[in-house]
Amino acid sequence: MKLLPRLAAVLALAGGAAAITTVPAHADNGDGNVACNSGEICFYFDYSLGNLRRHFWNADMQHNNDYYWDPANNRQSSIKLMDTAGSFWNRDTECAIKIWDITSTGDWFVTFTAPRGWKGDLRTVGKQNRNNGHSRC
Amino acid sequence: MSSPDNNGYGCSRSSRNRLWILPLFLLTACSTPTAPAPAAVVVPTPTVRVQAPSQPYDAFRGDLLDVIAAAVLVERDRCMAKADYPELQEIGGQPASGSFDDLKVTAAAFGATSAVEARRRGFGRDVPAEPPAVRSTSQKFSDAMDRCTQEANARLGPNAMEVQSRYYDLGNQLRMALRPVYADKMPPRFAVPVLACLRAKGFTSKTPDVRTFGIPFGNAGPEPSPGWDKRGVLQVRPANPARPYVPTSQESALAAAWYDCTTTAGWPRFQLTRALALQATTVHNLKPQLDELTPTIKSLAHQANTVIAQQ
C-alpha cells in the first residue's frame, strides 16, 4: 500500500491514540542494521515489509515510545510504531511473538501470535493495525 | 528477579532437559487414549487448562502447538550443532508455553479482579520474563537455520509446517473474533453509571476512557542492558527477568475506583458473558477447520512427544 493512505490513517488515529505511559524512548533497536537479521523482531510501517522499520531484540510493552527508522533518509521517522505497524517479521530464534493491544478501559489483550519465522501483512490482526506492545515466548 | 540458576521462567537452566515432562503430561492428559502414560515421571501441577471449566474455545488445542514448537526447537538445535553451530543447543531451546492461553477467558481478562489488585497493577502491563536470545548477521548461519528448521519439521510429518501454520492462523482467527469484546466502546447503559460513580470518587471525565482523566501513568522500568556474549559468529544474551509495571499513585487510585465502579455497574460480567457467547458462535462457524486440523495437530504433537523424549 502506498505511504500517503497509511499516513492519513495515522493522522486519523492520532486523536484517540493518547499514550498510556510516559517513558522516554529507549535503545533497543536490534542490531541497528537495515536488514532484519537472525534474532531480531521486526516491525514495518508498510504492509509489505517496506522502508520504515523498527527492530527489537527484547519484549517491549510500550510501543508508544518507539519510532520507525527511515533507512532511505538515514534518520528516525516521526511516526510512532504504536497502532501503525503494517507488516512484521519474526526472526527471533527461540520464540513466538505475541502482539498486544490495550483498550480505552485499560484492558490488555493479545491480538496476534506470530510463530518463529512468521512474515507478512498485519492487516489480519486488526483494521487499525493496533499494537501497543510485544512479548517473547 | 531470577537467581543465577534461574532463567526467569521459574526453572533452572540445568533443568531444561527435564522440560519435556510438561509436554508429555499435556499430551497424555488431553489427547489420544492410546498414548502410553509416561513411566517414572514426576507429573507437574496440572495446568489451568485442565482445572478450569470448559469453554467453546477448548476445541482449539493451542497447548499442542507449544508441544510441537518445543520438539522443532530440539531437532533444529541438534541439526544446527551438526552444522557447526552448537550454541543454540548449549543455551537450550526454551519451550514456549501458553501461546494461546488468552483464548481461555476469565474475569481476569477484563481488568483487575479486586481493588487491591487494581491498585497494584494500575492500567499497565508487566513485561514478561524472556528466554535467552541468539543473534547473528551471518548469512551462512541464517541459511543453516532455514534448512534445519525445515528438516526439524519434516521429522514430525510431511506437512508439519503447513499444518502448524494453518493452525496458528486458526488460533489467531479465534482470537480476532473476540476482539469486539475488548475493543468496542463501553455502551451508555454502563458508561453513564460508571462515570457518575467515578465522579463521586473524585475522578471526572466525559468519556469512560482511562486516558482522559488527566493522570500520569507509570512504566515497566528500564530496558535491560544487552549483555551479549560473543560465541563464534553468534552473540548470545542470557534470559531477561520479568519487569513489573509500576503505576503512579494517581493511577493506582483511579484503577481502584475504576474497579469498584465498573464492577458495580456489571461491566466485567457483561464482557465475560459476551466473550463466551462469541466463542460459541465462532466455534460453530469455524468447525470445519477445527475438525480438519485438530486431529492432525494431535498426531503431530504425539510425534513431537516422541522426539522430545529421545533427546
Short mmCIF file of C-alpha atoms in Angstrom, two decimals, chain B:
data_model
loop_
_atom_site.label_atom_id
_atom_site.label_comp_id
_atom_site.label_asym_id
_atom_site.label_seq_id
_atom_site.Cartn_x
_atom_site.Cartn_y
_atom_site.Cartn_z
CA MET B 1 14.03 -11.38 39.77
CA SER B 2 15.75 -14.56 38.71
CA SER B 3 18.57 -16.15 40.62
CA PRO B 4 21.82 -17.01 38.82
CA ASP B 5 20.50 -20.53 38.40
CA ASN B 6 17.10 -19.41 37.25
CA ASN B 7 16.23 -18.31 33.77
CA GLY B 8 13.39 -16.09 34.83
CA TYR B 9 10.77 -18.68 33.96
CA GLY B 10 10.76 -20.36 37.30
CA CYS B 11 13.01 -23.20 36.20
CA SER B 12 16.73 -23.52 36.39
CA ARG B 13 18.80 -23.76 33.25
CA SER B 14 20.17 -27.06 34.38
CA SER B 15 16.62 -28.40 34.41
CA ARG B 16 15.96 -27.72 30.74
CA ASN B 17 16.47 -31.30 29.81
CA ARG B 18 13.55 -32.16 32.03
CA LEU B 19 11.18 -29.72 30.38
CA TRP B 20 9.78 -32.47 28.20
CA ILE B 21 7.79 -33.62 31.20
CA LEU B 22 5.22 -30.89 30.67
CA PRO B 23 4.52 -31.68 27.00
CA LEU B 24 4.30 -35.34 27.94
CA PHE B 25 1.75 -34.58 30.58
CA LEU B 26 -0.33 -32.30 28.39
CA LEU B 27 -0.42 -34.80 25.60
CA THR B 28 -1.36 -37.78 27.69
CA ALA B 29 -3.87 -35.83 29.71
CA CYS B 30 -5.73 -34.38 26.77
CA SER B 31 -5.46 -36.44 23.64
CA THR B 32 -5.05 -39.92 22.23
CA PRO B 33 -6.24 -42.65 24.53
CA THR B 34 -3.57 -44.98 23.13
CA ALA B 35 -0.70 -42.72 24.19
CA PRO B 36 1.18 -44.53 26.95
CA ALA B 37 1.39 -42.85 30.31
CA PRO B 38 4.98 -41.77 30.95
CA ALA B 39 6.59 -44.09 33.45
CA ALA B 40 8.51 -42.77 36.42
CA VAL B 41 7.74 -39.19 35.50
CA VAL B 42 7.09 -36.56 38.11
CA VAL B 43 3.81 -35.11 36.95
CA PRO B 44 3.76 -31.34 37.40
CA THR B 45 0.86 -29.41 38.82
CA PRO B 46 -1.98 -29.62 36.30
CA THR B 47 -2.33 -26.61 34.09
CA VAL B 48 -5.16 -24.10 34.23
CA ARG B 49 -6.49 -25.73 31.08
CA VAL B 50 -7.18 -28.97 32.91
CA GLN B 51 -8.69 -27.39 36.01
CA ALA B 52 -10.77 -24.56 34.59
CA PRO B 53 -14.36 -25.02 33.45
CA SER B 54 -14.71 -25.90 29.82
CA GLN B 55 -15.35 -23.25 27.20
CA PRO B 56 -16.15 -23.46 23.48
CA TYR B 57 -12.60 -22.46 22.58
CA ASP B 58 -11.26 -25.56 24.32
CA ALA B 59 -11.84 -27.20 20.95
CA PHE B 60 -8.72 -25.38 19.78
CA ARG B 61 -5.55 -27.09 21.06
CA GLY B 62 -3.06 -24.25 21.29
CA ASP B 63 -1.26 -26.17 24.03
CA LEU B 64 -0.33 -28.83 21.48
CA LEU B 65 1.14 -26.19 19.19
CA ASP B 66 3.53 -25.39 22.03
CA VAL B 67 4.49 -29.06 22.34
CA ILE B 68 5.20 -29.21 18.60
CA ALA B 69 7.20 -25.98 18.71
CA ALA B 70 9.30 -27.39 21.55
CA ALA B 71 10.11 -30.53 19.54
CA VAL B 72 11.02 -28.48 16.48
CA LEU B 73 13.45 -26.48 18.62
CA VAL B 74 15.08 -29.65 19.90
CA GLU B 75 15.50 -31.06 16.39
CA ARG B 76 16.56 -27.76 14.88
CA ASP B 77 19.22 -27.21 17.53
CA ARG B 78 20.53 -30.75 17.05
CA CYS B 79 20.79 -30.10 13.32
CA MET B 80 22.48 -26.73 13.91
CA ALA B 81 25.04 -28.35 16.17
CA LYS B 82 25.94 -30.70 13.34
CA ALA B 83 26.28 -27.64 11.10
CA ASP B 84 28.94 -26.22 13.46
CA TYR B 85 26.56 -24.02 15.40
CA PRO B 86 26.38 -25.75 18.81
CA GLU B 87 25.48 -22.51 20.58
CA LEU B 88 21.74 -22.95 20.22
CA GLN B 89 21.88 -26.40 21.76
CA GLU B 90 24.14 -25.11 24.53
CA ILE B 91 21.72 -22.44 25.65
CA GLY B 92 18.86 -24.92 25.31
CA GLY B 93 15.61 -24.45 23.47
CA GLN B 94 13.09 -22.63 25.60
CA PRO B 95 9.76 -24.34 25.08
CA ALA B 96 7.01 -21.85 24.50
CA SER B 97 4.08 -22.15 26.83
CA GLY B 98 0.70 -20.56 26.72
CA SER B 99 0.87 -19.22 23.19
CA PHE B 100 -2.91 -19.22 23.11
CA ASP B 101 -3.75 -19.28 26.82
CA ASP B 102 -5.50 -15.95 26.42
CA LEU B 103 -8.25 -17.71 24.45
CA LYS B 104 -9.44 -19.05 27.77
CA VAL B 105 -11.41 -16.07 29.01
CA THR B 106 -11.94 -15.38 32.68
CA ALA B 107 -12.89 -12.31 34.65
CA ALA B 108 -9.16 -11.57 34.89
CA ALA B 109 -9.11 -10.96 31.14
CA PHE B 110 -11.15 -7.82 31.72
CA GLY B 111 -9.10 -5.98 34.28
CA ALA B 112 -8.28 -6.47 37.92
CA THR B 113 -10.42 -8.82 39.98
CA SER B 114 -10.07 -6.94 43.26
CA ALA B 115 -9.50 -3.38 44.38
CA VAL B 116 -6.16 -4.41 45.89
CA GLU B 117 -5.01 -5.90 42.60
CA ALA B 118 -6.26 -2.86 40.69
CA ARG B 119 -4.25 -0.55 42.94
CA ARG B 120 -1.13 -2.66 42.49
CA ARG B 121 -1.43 -3.06 38.72
CA GLY B 122 -2.79 0.26 37.62
CA PHE B 123 -3.53 0.12 33.90
CA GLY B 124 -0.15 -1.10 32.72
CA ARG B 125 1.21 -4.50 31.89
CA ASP B 126 4.29 -6.27 33.18
CA VAL B 127 6.94 -7.14 30.61
CA PRO B 128 7.12 -10.94 30.85
CA ALA B 129 10.39 -12.75 31.51
CA GLU B 130 12.26 -13.59 28.33
CA PRO B 131 14.39 -16.61 27.47
CA PRO B 132 17.94 -16.25 26.16
CA ALA B 133 18.30 -14.84 22.68
CA VAL B 134 20.75 -15.53 19.88
CA ARG B 135 21.67 -13.08 17.18
CA SER B 136 23.75 -13.17 14.06
CA THR B 137 24.24 -11.24 10.85
CA SER B 138 25.86 -14.25 9.16
CA GLN B 139 24.06 -15.35 6.01
CA LYS B 140 25.58 -18.79 6.40
CA PHE B 141 24.01 -19.06 9.85
CA SER B 142 20.69 -17.84 8.52
CA ASP B 143 20.73 -20.38 5.70
CA ALA B 144 21.56 -23.16 8.16
CA MET B 145 18.67 -22.07 10.38
CA ASP B 146 16.25 -22.24 7.46
CA ARG B 147 17.46 -25.68 6.43
CA CYS B 148 17.46 -27.08 9.96
CA THR B 149 14.01 -25.67 10.71
CA GLN B 150 12.63 -27.37 7.62
CA GLU B 151 14.32 -30.65 8.49
CA ALA B 152 13.09 -30.47 12.09
CA ASN B 153 9.52 -30.03 10.91
CA ALA B 154 9.86 -32.79 8.34
CA ARG B 155 10.77 -35.21 11.12
CA LEU B 156 7.32 -34.67 12.61
CA GLY B 157 5.43 -35.25 9.40
CA PRO B 158 5.40 -34.42 5.70
CA ASN B 159 3.10 -31.41 6.05
CA ALA B 160 4.03 -30.40 9.57
CA MET B 161 4.99 -26.82 8.74
CA GLU B 162 1.88 -26.19 6.69
CA VAL B 163 -0.45 -27.70 9.28
CA GLN B 164 1.14 -25.69 12.08
CA SER B 165 0.92 -22.52 10.06
CA ARG B 166 -2.76 -23.11 9.35
CA TYR B 167 -3.44 -23.90 12.99
CA TYR B 168 -1.70 -20.71 14.14
CA ASP B 169 -3.89 -18.85 11.65
CA LEU B 170 -6.95 -20.56 13.07
CA GLY B 171 -5.96 -19.62 16.63
CA ASN B 172 -5.48 -16.03 15.57
CA GLN B 173 -8.88 -16.09 13.86
CA LEU B 174 -10.49 -17.30 17.07
CA ARG B 175 -8.73 -14.50 18.90
CA MET B 176 -9.86 -11.90 16.39
CA ALA B 177 -13.44 -13.00 16.84
CA LEU B 178 -13.22 -11.90 20.49
CA ARG B 179 -11.75 -8.55 19.59
CA PRO B 180 -15.06 -6.63 19.79
CA VAL B 181 -15.39 -7.61 23.43
CA TYR B 182 -12.16 -5.78 24.18
CA ALA B 183 -12.19 -3.06 21.56
CA ASP B 184 -15.80 -1.84 21.48
CA LYS B 185 -16.59 1.27 23.44
CA MET B 186 -18.48 0.92 26.68
CA PRO B 187 -22.18 1.40 25.88
CA PRO B 188 -24.09 4.22 27.64
CA ARG B 189 -26.02 1.88 29.91
CA PHE B 190 -22.68 1.09 31.56
CA ALA B 191 -20.80 4.30 30.83
CA VAL B 192 -23.32 6.63 32.50
CA PRO B 193 -23.32 4.95 35.92
CA VAL B 194 -19.57 4.28 35.76
CA LEU B 195 -18.77 7.95 35.08
CA ALA B 196 -21.16 9.09 37.81
CA CYS B 197 -19.56 6.67 40.28
CA LEU B 198 -16.06 7.84 39.34
CA ARG B 199 -17.09 11.48 39.66
CA ALA B 200 -18.30 10.76 43.19
CA LYS B 201 -14.85 9.36 43.93
CA GLY B 202 -13.12 12.47 42.57
CA PHE B 203 -12.30 11.38 39.01
CA THR B 204 -14.02 13.37 36.30
CA SER B 205 -14.17 12.77 32.57
CA LYS B 206 -16.76 12.90 29.80
CA THR B 207 -15.80 9.51 28.40
CA PRO B 208 -15.11 6.14 30.02
CA ASP B 209 -11.52 6.13 28.82
CA VAL B 210 -8.81 5.79 31.42
CA ARG B 211 -6.57 8.09 29.37
CA THR B 212 -8.92 11.04 29.68
CA PHE B 213 -8.81 11.62 33.45
CA GLY B 214 -5.65 13.70 33.33
CA ILE B 215 -3.49 11.44 35.44
CA PRO B 216 0.12 10.41 34.79
CA PHE B 217 0.84 6.75 34.09
CA GLY B 218 3.73 4.62 35.28
CA ASN B 219 6.11 2.37 33.42
CA ALA B 220 7.74 -1.05 33.50
CA GLY B 221 11.18 0.08 34.42
CA PRO B 222 14.27 0.41 32.26
CA GLU B 223 15.05 -1.74 29.27
CA PRO B 224 17.58 -4.42 30.23
CA SER B 225 21.09 -3.71 29.06
CA PRO B 226 22.03 -6.12 26.27
CA GLY B 227 24.92 -8.03 27.87
CA TRP B 228 25.68 -10.12 24.80
CA ASP B 229 28.38 -12.79 24.87
CA LYS B 230 30.23 -13.43 21.64
CA ARG B 231 30.35 -17.10 20.67
CA GLY B 232 31.79 -17.71 17.22
CA VAL B 233 29.73 -15.85 14.62
CA LEU B 234 26.92 -15.58 17.12
CA GLN B 235 26.11 -13.44 20.09
CA VAL B 236 24.10 -14.83 22.96
CA ARG B 237 22.18 -12.90 25.55
CA PRO B 238 21.03 -14.51 28.80
CA ALA B 239 17.42 -14.57 29.89
CA ASN B 240 15.80 -11.34 30.99
CA PRO B 241 13.73 -11.38 34.16
CA ALA B 242 10.19 -10.04 34.13
CA ARG B 243 9.89 -6.30 34.54
CA PRO B 244 6.89 -5.39 36.68
CA TYR B 245 4.84 -2.40 35.68
CA VAL B 246 4.85 0.27 38.38
CA PRO B 247 1.83 2.58 38.33
CA THR B 248 1.87 6.12 39.64
CA SER B 249 -0.02 6.81 42.86
CA GLN B 250 -2.75 8.68 40.94
CA GLU B 251 -3.05 5.80 38.51
CA SER B 252 -3.40 3.32 41.37
CA ALA B 253 -6.15 5.42 42.92
CA LEU B 254 -8.03 5.68 39.63
CA ALA B 255 -7.59 1.94 38.98
CA ALA B 256 -9.10 1.06 42.36
CA ALA B 257 -12.01 3.42 41.77
CA TRP B 258 -12.37 2.08 38.23
CA TYR B 259 -12.57 -1.46 39.58
CA ASP B 260 -15.26 -0.52 42.11
CA CYS B 261 -17.37 1.44 39.65
CA THR B 262 -17.18 -0.92 36.68
CA THR B 263 -17.82 -3.97 38.86
CA THR B 264 -20.82 -2.32 40.49
CA ALA B 265 -22.17 -1.46 37.04
CA GLY B 266 -21.71 -5.06 35.90
CA TRP B 267 -19.30 -4.22 33.07
CA PRO B 268 -16.74 -7.05 33.54
CA ARG B 269 -19.53 -9.60 33.90
CA PHE B 270 -21.12 -8.30 30.70
CA GLN B 271 -17.78 -8.61 28.87
CA LEU B 272 -17.23 -12.16 30.07
CA THR B 273 -20.75 -13.24 29.10
CA ARG B 274 -20.35 -11.65 25.68
CA ALA B 275 -16.98 -13.31 25.16
CA LEU B 276 -18.36 -16.77 25.91
CA ALA B 277 -21.29 -16.18 23.55
CA LEU B 278 -18.90 -15.09 20.81
CA GLN B 279 -16.78 -18.18 21.44
CA ALA B 280 -19.78 -20.42 20.84
CA THR B 281 -20.70 -18.65 17.60
CA THR B 282 -17.13 -18.64 16.34
CA VAL B 283 -16.51 -22.31 17.09
CA HIS B 284 -19.68 -23.12 15.21
CA ASN B 285 -18.55 -21.03 12.23
CA LEU B 286 -15.03 -22.48 12.19
CA LYS B 287 -16.00 -26.05 12.98
CA PRO B 288 -14.89 -27.40 9.57
CA GLN B 289 -11.37 -26.02 10.07
CA LEU B 290 -11.21 -27.24 13.67
CA ASP B 291 -12.41 -30.69 12.66
CA GLU B 292 -9.94 -30.87 9.81
CA LEU B 293 -6.82 -29.62 11.58
CA THR B 294 -7.12 -30.60 15.24
CA PRO B 295 -6.72 -34.38 14.71
CA THR B 296 -3.60 -33.72 12.64
CA ILE B 297 -2.23 -31.41 15.32
CA LYS B 298 -2.83 -34.14 17.91
CA SER B 299 -0.95 -36.58 15.74
CA LEU B 300 1.95 -34.15 15.25
CA ALA B 301 2.05 -33.48 18.99
CA HIS B 302 2.25 -37.21 19.63
CA GLN B 303 5.21 -37.44 17.27
CA ALA B 304 6.71 -34.33 18.89
CA ASN B 305 6.43 -36.03 22.24
CA THR B 306 8.48 -38.93 20.92
CA VAL B 307 11.13 -36.59 19.53
CA ILE B 308 11.44 -34.75 22.82
CA ALA B 309 11.67 -37.98 24.80
CA GLN B 310 14.55 -39.14 22.61
CA GLN B 311 16.74 -36.12 23.27
#
